[in-house]
Coordinates of C-alpha atoms in Angstrom, one line a residue:
X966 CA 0.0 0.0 0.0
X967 CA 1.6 3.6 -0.7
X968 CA 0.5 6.6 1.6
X969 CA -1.9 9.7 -0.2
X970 CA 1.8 11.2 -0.8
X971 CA 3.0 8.8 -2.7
X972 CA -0.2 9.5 -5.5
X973 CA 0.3 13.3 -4.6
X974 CA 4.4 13.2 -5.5
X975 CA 2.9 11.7 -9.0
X976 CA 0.4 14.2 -9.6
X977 CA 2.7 17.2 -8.8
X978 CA 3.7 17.8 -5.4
X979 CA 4.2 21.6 -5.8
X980 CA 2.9 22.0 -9.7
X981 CA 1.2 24.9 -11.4
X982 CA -2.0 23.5 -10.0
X983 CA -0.7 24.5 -6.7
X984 CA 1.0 27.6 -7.3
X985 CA -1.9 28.8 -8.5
X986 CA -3.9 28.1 -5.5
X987 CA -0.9 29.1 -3.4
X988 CA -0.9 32.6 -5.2
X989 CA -4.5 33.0 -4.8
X990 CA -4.7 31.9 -1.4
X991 CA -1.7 34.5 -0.3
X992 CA -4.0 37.6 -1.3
X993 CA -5.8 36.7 2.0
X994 CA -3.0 37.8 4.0
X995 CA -3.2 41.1 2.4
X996 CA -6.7 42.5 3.7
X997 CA -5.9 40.7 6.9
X998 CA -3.1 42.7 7.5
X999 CA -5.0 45.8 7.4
X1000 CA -7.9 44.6 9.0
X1001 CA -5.2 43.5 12.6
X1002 CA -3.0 47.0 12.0
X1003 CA -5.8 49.3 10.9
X1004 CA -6.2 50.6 14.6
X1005 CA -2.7 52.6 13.9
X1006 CA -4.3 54.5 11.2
X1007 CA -8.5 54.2 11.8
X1008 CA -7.6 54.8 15.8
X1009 CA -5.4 57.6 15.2
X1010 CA -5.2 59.9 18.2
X1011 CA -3.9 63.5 17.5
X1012 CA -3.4 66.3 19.0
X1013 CA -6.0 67.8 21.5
X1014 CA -7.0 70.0 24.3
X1015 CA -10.4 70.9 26.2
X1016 CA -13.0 72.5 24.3
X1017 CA -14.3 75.9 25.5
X1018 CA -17.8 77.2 23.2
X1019 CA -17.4 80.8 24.3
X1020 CA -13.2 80.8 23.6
X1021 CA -13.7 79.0 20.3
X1022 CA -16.1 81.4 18.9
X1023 CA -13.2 84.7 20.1
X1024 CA -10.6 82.6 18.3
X1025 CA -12.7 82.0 14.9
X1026 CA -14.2 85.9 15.3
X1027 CA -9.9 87.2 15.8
X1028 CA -8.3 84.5 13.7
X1029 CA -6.4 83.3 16.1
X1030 CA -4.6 79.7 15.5
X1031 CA -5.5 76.5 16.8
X1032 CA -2.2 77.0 19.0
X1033 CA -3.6 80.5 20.3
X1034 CA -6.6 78.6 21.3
X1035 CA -4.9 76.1 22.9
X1036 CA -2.6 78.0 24.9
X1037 CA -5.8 79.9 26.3
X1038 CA -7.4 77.0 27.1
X1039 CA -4.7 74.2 28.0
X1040 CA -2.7 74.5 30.8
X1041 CA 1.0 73.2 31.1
X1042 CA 1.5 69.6 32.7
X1043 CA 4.5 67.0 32.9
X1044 CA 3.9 64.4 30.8
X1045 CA 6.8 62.0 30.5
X1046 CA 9.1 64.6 32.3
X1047 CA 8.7 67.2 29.9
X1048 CA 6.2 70.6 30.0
X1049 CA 3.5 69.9 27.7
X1050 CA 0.0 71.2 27.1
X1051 CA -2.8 69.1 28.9
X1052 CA -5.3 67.2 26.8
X1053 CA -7.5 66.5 29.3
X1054 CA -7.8 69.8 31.6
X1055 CA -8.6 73.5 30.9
X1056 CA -8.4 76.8 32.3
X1057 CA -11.5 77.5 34.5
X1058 CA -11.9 80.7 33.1
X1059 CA -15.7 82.5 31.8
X1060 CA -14.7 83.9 28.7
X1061 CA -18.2 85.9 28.1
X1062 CA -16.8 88.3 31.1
X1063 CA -13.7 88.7 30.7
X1064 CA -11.9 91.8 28.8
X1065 CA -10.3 90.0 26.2
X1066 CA -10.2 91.7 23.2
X1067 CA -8.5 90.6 19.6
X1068 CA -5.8 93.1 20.1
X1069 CA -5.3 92.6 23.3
X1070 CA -2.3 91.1 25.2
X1071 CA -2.5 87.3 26.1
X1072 CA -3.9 87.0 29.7
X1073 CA -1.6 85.6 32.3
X1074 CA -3.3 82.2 33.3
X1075 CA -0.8 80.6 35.0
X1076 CA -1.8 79.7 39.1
X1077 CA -6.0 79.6 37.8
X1078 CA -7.6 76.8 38.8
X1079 CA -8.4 73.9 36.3
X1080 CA -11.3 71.4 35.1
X1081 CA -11.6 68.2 33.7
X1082 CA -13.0 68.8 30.2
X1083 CA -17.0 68.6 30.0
X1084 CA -18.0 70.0 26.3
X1085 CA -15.8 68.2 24.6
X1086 CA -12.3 68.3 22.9
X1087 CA -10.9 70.4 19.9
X1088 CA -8.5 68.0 17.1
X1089 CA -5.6 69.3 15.5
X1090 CA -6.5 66.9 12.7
X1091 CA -3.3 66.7 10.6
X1092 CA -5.5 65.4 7.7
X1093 CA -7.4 62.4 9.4
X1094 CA -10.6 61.8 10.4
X1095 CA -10.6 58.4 12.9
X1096 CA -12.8 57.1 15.0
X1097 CA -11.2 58.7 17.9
X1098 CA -12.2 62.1 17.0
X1099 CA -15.6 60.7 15.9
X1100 CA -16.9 59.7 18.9
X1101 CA -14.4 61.0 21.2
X1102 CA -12.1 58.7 22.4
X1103 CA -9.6 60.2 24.7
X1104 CA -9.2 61.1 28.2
X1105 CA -10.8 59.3 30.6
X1106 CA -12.7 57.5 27.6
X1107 CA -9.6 56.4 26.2
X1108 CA -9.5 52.6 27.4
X1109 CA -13.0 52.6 25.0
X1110 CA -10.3 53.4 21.9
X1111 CA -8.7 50.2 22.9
X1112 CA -11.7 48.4 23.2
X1113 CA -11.4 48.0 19.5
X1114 CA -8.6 46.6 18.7
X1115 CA -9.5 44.2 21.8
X1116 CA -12.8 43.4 20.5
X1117 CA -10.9 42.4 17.3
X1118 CA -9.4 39.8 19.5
X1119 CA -12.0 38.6 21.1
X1120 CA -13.6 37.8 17.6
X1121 CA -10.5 36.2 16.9
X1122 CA -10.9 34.0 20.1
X1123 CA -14.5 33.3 19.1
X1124 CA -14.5 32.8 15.7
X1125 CA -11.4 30.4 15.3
X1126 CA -13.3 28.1 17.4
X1127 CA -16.5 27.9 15.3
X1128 CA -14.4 27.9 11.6
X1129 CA -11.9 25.6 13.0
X1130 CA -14.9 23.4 13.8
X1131 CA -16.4 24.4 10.7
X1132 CA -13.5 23.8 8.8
X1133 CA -13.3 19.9 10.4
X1134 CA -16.6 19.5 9.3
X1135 CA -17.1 21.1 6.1
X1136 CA -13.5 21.0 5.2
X1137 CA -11.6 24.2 4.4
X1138 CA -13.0 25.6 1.3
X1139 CA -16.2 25.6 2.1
X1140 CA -15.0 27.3 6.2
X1141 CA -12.7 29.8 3.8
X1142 CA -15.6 30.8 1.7
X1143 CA -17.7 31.5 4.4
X1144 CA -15.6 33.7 6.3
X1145 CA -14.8 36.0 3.4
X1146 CA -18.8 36.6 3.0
X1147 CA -18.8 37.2 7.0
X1148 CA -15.7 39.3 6.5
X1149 CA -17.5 41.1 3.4
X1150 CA -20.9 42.1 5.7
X1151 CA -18.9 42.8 8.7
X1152 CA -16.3 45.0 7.0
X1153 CA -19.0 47.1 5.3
X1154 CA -21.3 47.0 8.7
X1155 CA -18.0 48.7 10.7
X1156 CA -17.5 51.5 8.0
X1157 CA -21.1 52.6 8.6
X1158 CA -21.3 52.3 12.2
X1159 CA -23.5 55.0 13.6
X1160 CA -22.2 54.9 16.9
X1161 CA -19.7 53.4 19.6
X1162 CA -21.5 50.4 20.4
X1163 CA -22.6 49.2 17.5
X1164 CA -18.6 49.7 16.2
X1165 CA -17.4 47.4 18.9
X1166 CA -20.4 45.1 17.8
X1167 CA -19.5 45.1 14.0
X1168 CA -15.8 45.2 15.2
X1169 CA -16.0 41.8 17.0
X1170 CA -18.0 39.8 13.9
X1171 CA -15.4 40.7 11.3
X1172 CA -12.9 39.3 13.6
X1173 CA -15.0 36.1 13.7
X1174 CA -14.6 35.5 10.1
X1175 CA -11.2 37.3 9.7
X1176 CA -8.6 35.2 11.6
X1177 CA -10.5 31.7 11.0
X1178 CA -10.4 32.4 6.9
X1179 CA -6.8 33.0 7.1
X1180 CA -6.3 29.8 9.0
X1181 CA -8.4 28.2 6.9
X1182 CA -6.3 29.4 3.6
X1183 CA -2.9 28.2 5.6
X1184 CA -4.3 24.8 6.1
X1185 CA -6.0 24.3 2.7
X1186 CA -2.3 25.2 1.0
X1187 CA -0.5 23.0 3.2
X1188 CA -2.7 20.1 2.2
X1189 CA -2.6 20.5 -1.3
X1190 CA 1.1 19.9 -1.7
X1191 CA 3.8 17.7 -0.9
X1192 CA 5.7 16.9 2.5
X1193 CA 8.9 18.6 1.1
X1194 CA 7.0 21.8 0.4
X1195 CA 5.1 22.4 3.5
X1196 CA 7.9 24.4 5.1
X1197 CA 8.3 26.5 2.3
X1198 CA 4.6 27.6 1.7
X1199 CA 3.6 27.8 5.4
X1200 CA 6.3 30.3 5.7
X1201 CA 5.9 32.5 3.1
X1202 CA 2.2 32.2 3.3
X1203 CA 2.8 34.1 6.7
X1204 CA 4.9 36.6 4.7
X1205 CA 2.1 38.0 2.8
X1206 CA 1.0 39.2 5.9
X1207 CA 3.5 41.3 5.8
X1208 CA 3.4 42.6 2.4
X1209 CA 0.0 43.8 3.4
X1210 CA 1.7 45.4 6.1
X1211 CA 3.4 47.3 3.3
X1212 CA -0.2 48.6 1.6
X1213 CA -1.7 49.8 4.5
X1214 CA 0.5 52.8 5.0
X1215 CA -0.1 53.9 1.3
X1216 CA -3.9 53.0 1.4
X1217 CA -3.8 55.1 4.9
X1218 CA -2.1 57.6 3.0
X1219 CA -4.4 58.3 0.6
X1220 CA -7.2 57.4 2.1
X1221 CA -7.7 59.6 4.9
X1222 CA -11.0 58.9 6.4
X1223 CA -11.1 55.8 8.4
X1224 CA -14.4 54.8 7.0
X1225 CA -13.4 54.8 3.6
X1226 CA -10.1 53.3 4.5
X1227 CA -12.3 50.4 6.3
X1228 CA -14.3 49.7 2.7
X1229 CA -10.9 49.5 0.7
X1230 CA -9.8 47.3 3.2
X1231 CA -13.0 45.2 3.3
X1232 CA -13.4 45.5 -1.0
X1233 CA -10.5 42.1 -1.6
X1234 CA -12.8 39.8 0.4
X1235 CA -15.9 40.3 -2.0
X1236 CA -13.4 39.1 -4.3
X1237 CA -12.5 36.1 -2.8
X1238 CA -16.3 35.0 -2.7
X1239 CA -15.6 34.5 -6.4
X1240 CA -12.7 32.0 -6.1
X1241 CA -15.1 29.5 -5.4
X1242 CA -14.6 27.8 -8.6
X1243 CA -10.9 27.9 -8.6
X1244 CA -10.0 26.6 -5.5
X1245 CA -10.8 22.8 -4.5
X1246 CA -11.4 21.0 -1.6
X1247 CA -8.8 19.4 0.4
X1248 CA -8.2 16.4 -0.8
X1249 CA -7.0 14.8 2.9
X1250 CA -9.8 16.3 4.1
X1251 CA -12.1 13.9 2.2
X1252 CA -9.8 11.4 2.5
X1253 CA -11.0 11.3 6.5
X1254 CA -14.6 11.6 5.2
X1255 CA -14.5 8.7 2.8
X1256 CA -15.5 10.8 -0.1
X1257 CA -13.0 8.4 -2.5
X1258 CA -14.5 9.4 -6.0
X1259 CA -14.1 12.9 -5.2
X1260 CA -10.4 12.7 -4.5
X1261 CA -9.8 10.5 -7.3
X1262 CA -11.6 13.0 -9.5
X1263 CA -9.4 16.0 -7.6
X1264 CA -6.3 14.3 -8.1
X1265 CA -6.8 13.7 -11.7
X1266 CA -7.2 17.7 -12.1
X1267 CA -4.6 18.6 -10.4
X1268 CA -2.0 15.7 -12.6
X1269 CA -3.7 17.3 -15.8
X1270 CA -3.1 21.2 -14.8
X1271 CA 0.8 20.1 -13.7
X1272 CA 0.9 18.7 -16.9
X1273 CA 1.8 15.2 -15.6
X1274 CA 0.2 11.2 -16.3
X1275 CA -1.0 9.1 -13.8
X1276 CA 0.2 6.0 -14.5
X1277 CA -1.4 4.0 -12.2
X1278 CA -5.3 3.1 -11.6
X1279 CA -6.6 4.0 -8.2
X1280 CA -8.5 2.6 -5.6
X1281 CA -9.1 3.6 -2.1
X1282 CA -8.9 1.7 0.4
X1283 CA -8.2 1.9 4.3
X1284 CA -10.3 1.6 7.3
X1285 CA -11.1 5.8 8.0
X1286 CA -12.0 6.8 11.7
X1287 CA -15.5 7.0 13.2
X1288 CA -16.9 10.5 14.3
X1289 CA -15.6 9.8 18.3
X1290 CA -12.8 8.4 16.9
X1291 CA -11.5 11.2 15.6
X1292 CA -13.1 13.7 18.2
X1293 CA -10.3 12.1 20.7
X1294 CA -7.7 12.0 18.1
X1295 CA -8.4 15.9 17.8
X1296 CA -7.9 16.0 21.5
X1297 CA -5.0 14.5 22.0
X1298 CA -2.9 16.4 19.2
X1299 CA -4.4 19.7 21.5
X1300 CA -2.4 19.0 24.3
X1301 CA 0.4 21.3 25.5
X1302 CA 2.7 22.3 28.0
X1303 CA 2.9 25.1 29.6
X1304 CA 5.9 26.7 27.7
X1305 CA 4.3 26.7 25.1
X1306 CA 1.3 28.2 25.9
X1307 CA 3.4 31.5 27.4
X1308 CA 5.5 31.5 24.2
X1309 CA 1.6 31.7 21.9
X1310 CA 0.5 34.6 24.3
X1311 CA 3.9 36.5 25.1
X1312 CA 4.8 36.4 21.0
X1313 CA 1.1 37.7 20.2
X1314 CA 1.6 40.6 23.5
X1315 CA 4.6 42.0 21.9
X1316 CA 4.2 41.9 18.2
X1317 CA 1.0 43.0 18.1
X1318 CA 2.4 45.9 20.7
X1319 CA 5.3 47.0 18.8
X1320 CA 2.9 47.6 15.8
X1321 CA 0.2 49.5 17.7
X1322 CA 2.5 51.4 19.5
X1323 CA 3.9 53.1 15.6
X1324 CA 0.3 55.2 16.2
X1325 CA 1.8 57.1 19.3
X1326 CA 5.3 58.3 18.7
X1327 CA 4.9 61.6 17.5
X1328 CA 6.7 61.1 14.3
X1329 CA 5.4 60.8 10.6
X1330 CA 3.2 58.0 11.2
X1331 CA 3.2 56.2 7.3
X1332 CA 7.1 56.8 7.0
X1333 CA 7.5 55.1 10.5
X1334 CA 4.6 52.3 9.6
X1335 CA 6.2 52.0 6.0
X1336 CA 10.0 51.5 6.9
X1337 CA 9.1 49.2 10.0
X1338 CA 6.8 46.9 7.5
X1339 CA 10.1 46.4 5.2
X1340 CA 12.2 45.1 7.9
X1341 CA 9.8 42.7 8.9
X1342 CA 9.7 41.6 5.3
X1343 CA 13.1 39.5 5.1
X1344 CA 11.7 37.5 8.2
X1345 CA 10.4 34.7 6.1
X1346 CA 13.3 34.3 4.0
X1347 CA 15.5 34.0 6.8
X1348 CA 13.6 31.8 8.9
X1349 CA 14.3 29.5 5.5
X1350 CA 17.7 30.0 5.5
X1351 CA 18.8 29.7 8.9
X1352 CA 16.4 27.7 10.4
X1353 CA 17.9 24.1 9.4
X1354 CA 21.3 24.7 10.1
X1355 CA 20.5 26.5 13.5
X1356 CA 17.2 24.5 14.6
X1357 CA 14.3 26.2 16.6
X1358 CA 15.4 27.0 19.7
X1359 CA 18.5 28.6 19.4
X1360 CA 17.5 31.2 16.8
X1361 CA 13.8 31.8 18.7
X1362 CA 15.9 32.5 21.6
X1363 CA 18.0 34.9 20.5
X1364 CA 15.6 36.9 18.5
X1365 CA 13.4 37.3 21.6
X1366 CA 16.6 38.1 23.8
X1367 CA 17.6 41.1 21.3
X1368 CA 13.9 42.3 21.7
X1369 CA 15.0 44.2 24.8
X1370 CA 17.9 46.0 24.4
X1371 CA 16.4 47.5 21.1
X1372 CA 13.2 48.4 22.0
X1373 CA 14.7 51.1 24.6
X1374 CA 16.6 52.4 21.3
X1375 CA 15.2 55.7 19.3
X1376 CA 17.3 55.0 16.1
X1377 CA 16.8 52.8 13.2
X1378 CA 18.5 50.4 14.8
X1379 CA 15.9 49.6 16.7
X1380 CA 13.8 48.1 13.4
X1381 CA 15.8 45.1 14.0
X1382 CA 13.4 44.3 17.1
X1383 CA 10.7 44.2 15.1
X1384 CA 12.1 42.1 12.9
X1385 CA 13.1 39.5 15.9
X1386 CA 9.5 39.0 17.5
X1387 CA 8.3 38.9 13.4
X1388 CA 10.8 36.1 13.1
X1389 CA 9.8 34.8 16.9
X1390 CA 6.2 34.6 16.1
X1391 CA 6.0 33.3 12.7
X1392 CA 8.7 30.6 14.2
X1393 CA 6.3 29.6 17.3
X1394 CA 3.0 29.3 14.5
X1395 CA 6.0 27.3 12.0
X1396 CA 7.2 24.8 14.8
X1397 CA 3.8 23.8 16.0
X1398 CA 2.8 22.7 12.0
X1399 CA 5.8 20.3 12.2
X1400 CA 3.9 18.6 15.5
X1401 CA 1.1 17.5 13.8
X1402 CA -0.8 15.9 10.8
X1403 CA -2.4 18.3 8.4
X1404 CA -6.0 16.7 9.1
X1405 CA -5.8 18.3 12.5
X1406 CA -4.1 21.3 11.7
X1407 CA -6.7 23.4 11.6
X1408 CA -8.1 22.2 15.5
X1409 CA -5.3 22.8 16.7
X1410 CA -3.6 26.2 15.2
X1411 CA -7.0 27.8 15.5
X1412 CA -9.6 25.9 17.6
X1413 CA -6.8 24.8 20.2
X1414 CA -6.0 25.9 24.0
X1415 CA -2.3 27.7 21.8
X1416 CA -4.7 29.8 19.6
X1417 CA -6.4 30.5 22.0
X1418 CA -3.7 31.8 24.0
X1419 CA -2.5 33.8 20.9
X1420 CA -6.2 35.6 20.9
X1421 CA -5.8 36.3 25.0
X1422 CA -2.2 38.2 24.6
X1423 CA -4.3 40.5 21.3
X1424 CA -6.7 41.4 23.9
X1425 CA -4.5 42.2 26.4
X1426 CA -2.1 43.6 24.4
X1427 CA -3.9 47.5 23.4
X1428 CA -4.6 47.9 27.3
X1429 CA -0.9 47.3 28.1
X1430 CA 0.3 49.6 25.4
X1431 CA -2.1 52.8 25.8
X1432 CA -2.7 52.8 29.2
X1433 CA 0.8 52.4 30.6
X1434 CA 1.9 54.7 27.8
X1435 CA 0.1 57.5 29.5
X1436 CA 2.0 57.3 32.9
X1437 CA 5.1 56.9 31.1
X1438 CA 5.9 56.7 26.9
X1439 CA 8.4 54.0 27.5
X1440 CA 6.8 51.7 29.9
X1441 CA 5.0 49.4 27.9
X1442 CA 8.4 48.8 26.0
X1443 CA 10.2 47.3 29.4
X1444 CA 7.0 45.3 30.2
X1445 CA 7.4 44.2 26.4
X1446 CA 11.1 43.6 26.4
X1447 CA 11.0 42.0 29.8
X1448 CA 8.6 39.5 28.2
X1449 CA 10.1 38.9 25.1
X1450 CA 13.5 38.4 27.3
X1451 CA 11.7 35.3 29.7
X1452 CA 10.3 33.9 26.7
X1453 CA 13.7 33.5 25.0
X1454 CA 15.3 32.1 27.7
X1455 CA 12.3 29.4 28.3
X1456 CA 12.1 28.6 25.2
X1457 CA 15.5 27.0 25.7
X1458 CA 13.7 24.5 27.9
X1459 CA 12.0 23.0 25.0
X1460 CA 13.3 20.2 23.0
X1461 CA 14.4 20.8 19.5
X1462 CA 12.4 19.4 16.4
X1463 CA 14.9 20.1 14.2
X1464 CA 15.4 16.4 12.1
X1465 CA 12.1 15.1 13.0
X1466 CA 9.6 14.3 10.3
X1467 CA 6.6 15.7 9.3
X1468 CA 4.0 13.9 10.6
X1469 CA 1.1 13.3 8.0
X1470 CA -1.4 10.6 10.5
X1471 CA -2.2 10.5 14.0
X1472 CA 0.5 7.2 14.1
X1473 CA 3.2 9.2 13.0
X1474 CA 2.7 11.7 15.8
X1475 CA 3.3 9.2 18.5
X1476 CA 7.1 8.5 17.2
X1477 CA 7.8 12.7 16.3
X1478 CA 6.7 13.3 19.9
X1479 CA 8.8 10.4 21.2
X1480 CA 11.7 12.0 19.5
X1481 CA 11.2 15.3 21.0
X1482 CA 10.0 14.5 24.4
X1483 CA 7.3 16.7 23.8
X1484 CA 4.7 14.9 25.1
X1485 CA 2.9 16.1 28.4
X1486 CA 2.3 12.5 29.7
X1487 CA 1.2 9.3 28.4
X1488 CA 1.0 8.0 25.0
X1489 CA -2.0 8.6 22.0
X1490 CA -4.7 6.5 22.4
X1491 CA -5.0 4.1 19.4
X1492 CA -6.0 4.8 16.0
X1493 CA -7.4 3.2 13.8
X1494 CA -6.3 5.4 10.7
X1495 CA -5.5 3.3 7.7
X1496 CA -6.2 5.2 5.3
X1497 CA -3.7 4.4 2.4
X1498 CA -4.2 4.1 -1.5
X1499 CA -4.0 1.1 -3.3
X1500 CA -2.3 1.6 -6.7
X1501 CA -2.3 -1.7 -9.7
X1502 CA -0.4 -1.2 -12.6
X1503 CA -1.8 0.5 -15.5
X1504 CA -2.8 3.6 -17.0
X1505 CA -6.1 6.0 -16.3

C-alpha cells in the first residue's frame, strides 16, 4: 500500500495546479493585514485639548490659530518629564466676562484653577478623520479606543473556534468561503457604524470570520502539496502578511477617512467570494470523510493542470475513523505544555504591541509604519535559510533576547526588534505545523487551547500599550522587552524538532513526539487510521 503522498508526488507535489492556488490563497494575508493593524491609522489619536464654546467662537471671530486657542485653554503639565500642554484639563476661566479683546495682550493664566473637560475636545486633525475624534475617544474615555482593537481579538478567540470546527466538518474551502462573505458584511457594517456600540459590535463579527479564513487558507495550501513543500509555503504564506503590512500605510495615506479606509480594506474579500470555482477541496480532508471518488476526480485535475500522467489506476482503500474516533484524536494532538502556551501569548503581547505602539510616537506616522513593515519583510526568508542549520530553539531564543535591548533604542537600529518578534512569532506558529498531521491542523492552530492563547495576549495587548503609555511613553516597552527576554530564555527549555519528520497521521505523531520528548504525559490512544491508496499497474 503507498501513503496519499505517494499519488500526490505523482500528480505534482508543488505543480502549477498548486501555485496557482498558493498565489491565490496568499491575497488573503493582504486585507488581513490591514484589518489586525488598521487601529494605527482608523484609531489615530492627534493632538488635543479641552473645548471651550465661548473661547472657540473669540478665536474664529480674531483669527487666532488653533495653538492661540490652545494655549488659552490648556494649561501646562508633565507628561513623561517634559512641560507639555494638557489634553484632558482646561483653564476654568468664563470667557463671556472677561476683557479680552482681539488686540489685546495674552492674559496671564498661569496659578488659575483647572477642570476636567466637559464639552468636549478640539482636534488638531493633521488630515485624518478616525474614530477617535468621531466619537471622542480620549481622556478618561480612552481605554474605550482600545476596546477596539481588543474586541478584534475577542472575535479572533470566538471565531477560530467555530471555523476551526467548521472547517473539520465542512473542510476548508467551504469554512474559507464563508468567512470572506462574514468578512464582506462585517467589514462594510463597521465602516457605517452610527455609533460606539454598534462599532465594537460590528468590530468583533469581522474578527470572527477574519482570523478563522486566514487559518483556513494556511491549512487548505499546506494540504494541497507535498511533504517537502510544507515548510516553504507555510512560511511564506505568513509573509504575505507582511506585504499587506506594506499597503496599508499607502492606502492610509491616501485614504484619509477611516471609514473609507475600512471599505478599501474590506473591498479584496468580495473578491475572494468569487474563487469558489478555482479553489478545491482538500483532498485529505475527504480522505478522512470517505469521499474516495471525489479525491480521485481531484487528483486527476490537479496531474492534468501540472501537466503530468498518472500512470497507475486507483483505488481507495483503508479503514477511516469514526466521528468519536476522531473527536479524541483531535484532543489528544491539542495537548500542550505550559511553555508553550506563554510562548503563543507573550509572541502575540509584543508583536501586536510594537505595531500599535507606531500610532503614538509623534513622528510621521506612514514613514515610521512603511519602513518598519520592510524590515519585517526578510523575516520569512531568513527563517528558510537559517532555520535548518541552526534548529528552533537557538534562533527563537536569540531573537526574543535582542527584543529588549532594542526596543529602549530611538534610532533605526531599533527596526531590527521588530524584525526578531516577526521572526519569533512566525517561528512559534511554523514549529507547532511540524507537530502535527495536516488533518488536525486546523483544531489545533486555531480551535486549540495555543490559539487561543494567541487571541488572550491580542486582547491584552492595546490595554498594556495605551494605558501604561500614559503614565510613562516608555513603559510598555520594558514590560514588552522584559517578556520577550523570559520567553527567549524558556524557550530554551523545549526540546528541538529540528530532524524530525513531518507527521502526516495520528501514528506518525506518536514517534515525532517520542523523539522530541514533547509529550505532556502518556502516549495517544490508538488509532485506527489506515487510510492508504492502493495503486495496480496500469494507466487512467
Amino acid at each position: 500500500m503507498t501513503a496519499f503522498d505517494d499519488l500526490l508526488e505523482e500528480a505534482g507535489a508543488f505543480g502549477r495546479c498548486q501555485r496557482r492556488i498558493f498565489a491565490l490563497l496568499c491575497l488573503v494575508s493582504l486585507p488581513f493585514a490591514g484589518v489586525y493593524a488598521g487601529i494605527v491609522f482608523q484609531g489615530f489619536t492627534p493632538d488635543h485639548w479641552c473645548r471651550d464654546p465661548a473661547l472657540a467662537e473669540r478665536r474664529q471671530a480674531c483669527g487666532w490659530s488653533l495653538a492661540d486657542g490652545r494655549r488659552l485653554t490648556a494649561p501646562l503639565v508633565n507628561v513623561s518629564g517634559e512641560l507639555q500642554r494638557s489634553s484632558c484639563e482646561r483653564y476654568e476661566v468664563d470667557w463671556n466676562v472677561t476683557a479680552l479683546t482681539c488686540e489685546a495682550e495674552e492674559p496671564h493664566l498661569s496659578g488659575r484653577r483647572t477642570t476636567a473637560c466637559k464639552e468636549g475636545w478640539e482636534y488638531d486633525y493633521e488630515g485624518r478623520q478616525s474614530f477617535v475624534t468621531e466619537f471622542d475617544l480620549v481622556c478618561s474615555r480612552g481605554w474605550m479606543a482600545d476596546m477596539f482593537q481588543a474586541s478584534l481579538n475577542v472575535g479572533f478567540l470566538v471565531g477560530s473556534i467555530a471555523i476551526g470546527y467548521l472547517a473539520d466538518r465542512s473542510g476548508s474551502k467551504m469554512s474559507f468561503l464563508m468567512s470572506a462573505l462574514m468578512n464582506a458584511v462585517a467589514g462594510i457594517l463597521v465602516a457605517v457604524s452610527p455609533n460606539y456600540t454598534s462599532l465594537l459590535v460590528f468590530r468583533s463579527l469581522s474578527g470572527f470570520g477574519v482570523k478563522g479564513g486566514w487559518m483556513a487558507g494556511q491549512v487548505l495550501i499546506t494540504e494541497m502539496v507535498g511533504v517537502e513543500f510544507r515548510r516553504t509555503v507555510g512560511v511564506l504564506y505568513q509573509m504575505f502578511f507582511s506585504v499587506g503590512l506594506l499597503i496599508l500605510p499607502l492606502l492610509a495615506f491616501f485614504i484619509t477617512d477611516w471609514r473609507w479606509l475600512q471599505l478599501a480594506i474590506t473591498a479584496p474579500y468580495v473578491l475572494f467570494l468569487s474563487s469558489y470555482r478555482f479553489i478545491p477541496e482538500s483532498p485529505r480532508w475527504l480522505l478522512s470523510q470517505n469521499k474516495k471518488s471525489q479525491v480521485v476526480k481531484i487528483t486527476e485535475s490537479i496531474a492534468k493542470e501540472n501537466r503530468r500522467v498518472l500512470s497507475k489506476n486507483i483505488e481507495v482503500h483503508g479503514d477511516l475513523p469514526c466521528s468519536s474516533q476522531q473527536h479524541k484524536q483531535e484532543n489528544s494532538a491539542r495537548r500542550s505544555t505550559i511553555l508553550q502556551l506563554f510562548l503563543w501569548f507573550t509572541s502575540a503581547v509584543v508583536y501586536q504591541g510594537w505595531i500599535m505602539r507606531l500610532g503614538i510616537l509623534g513622528g510621521n506616522v506612514y514613514v515610521d509604519f512603511l519602513i518598519s513593515g520592510l524590515v519585517e519583510f526578510p523575516a520569512a526568508f531568513l527563517i528558510l535559510f537559517t532555520i535548518d542549520g541552526m534548529g528552533r530553539r537557538l534562533p527563537f531564543a536569540s531573537l526574543c533576547s535582542v527584543c529588549p535591548d532594542l526596543f529602549l533604542l530611538k534610532t533605526t537600529v531599533a527596526r531590527i526588534g521588530r524584525l526578531g518578534i516577526t521572526m519569533a512569532f512566525d517561528m512559534v506558529v511554523f514549529v507547532n505545523t511540524e507537530l502535527y498531521p495536516t488533518f488536525v491542523l486546523a483544531a489545533v492552530l486555531s480551535a486549540g487551547t495555543w490559539g487561543c492563547l494567541c487571541d488572550v495576549g491580542g486582547i491584552v495587548a492595546p490595554f498594556l500599550l495605551y494605558r501604561l503609555a500614559v503614565i510613562w511613553l516608555e513603559l510598555p516597552l520594558i514590560i514588552f522587552g522584559f517578556l520577550a527576554f523570559l520567553a527567549g530564555g524558556l524557550v530554551l527549555l523545549l526540546p528541538e524538532t529540528r530532524g524530525v519528520p513531518l507527521p502526516d497521521s495520528i501514528q506518525d505523531v506518536e514517534p515525532t513526539l517520542d523523539r522530541t520528548q514533547m509529550r505532556p504525559g502518556g502516549r495517544f490512544p490508538p488509532t485506527s487510521v489506515q487510510t492508504e491508496l492502493l495503486f495496480s499497474h496500469g494507466d487512467l
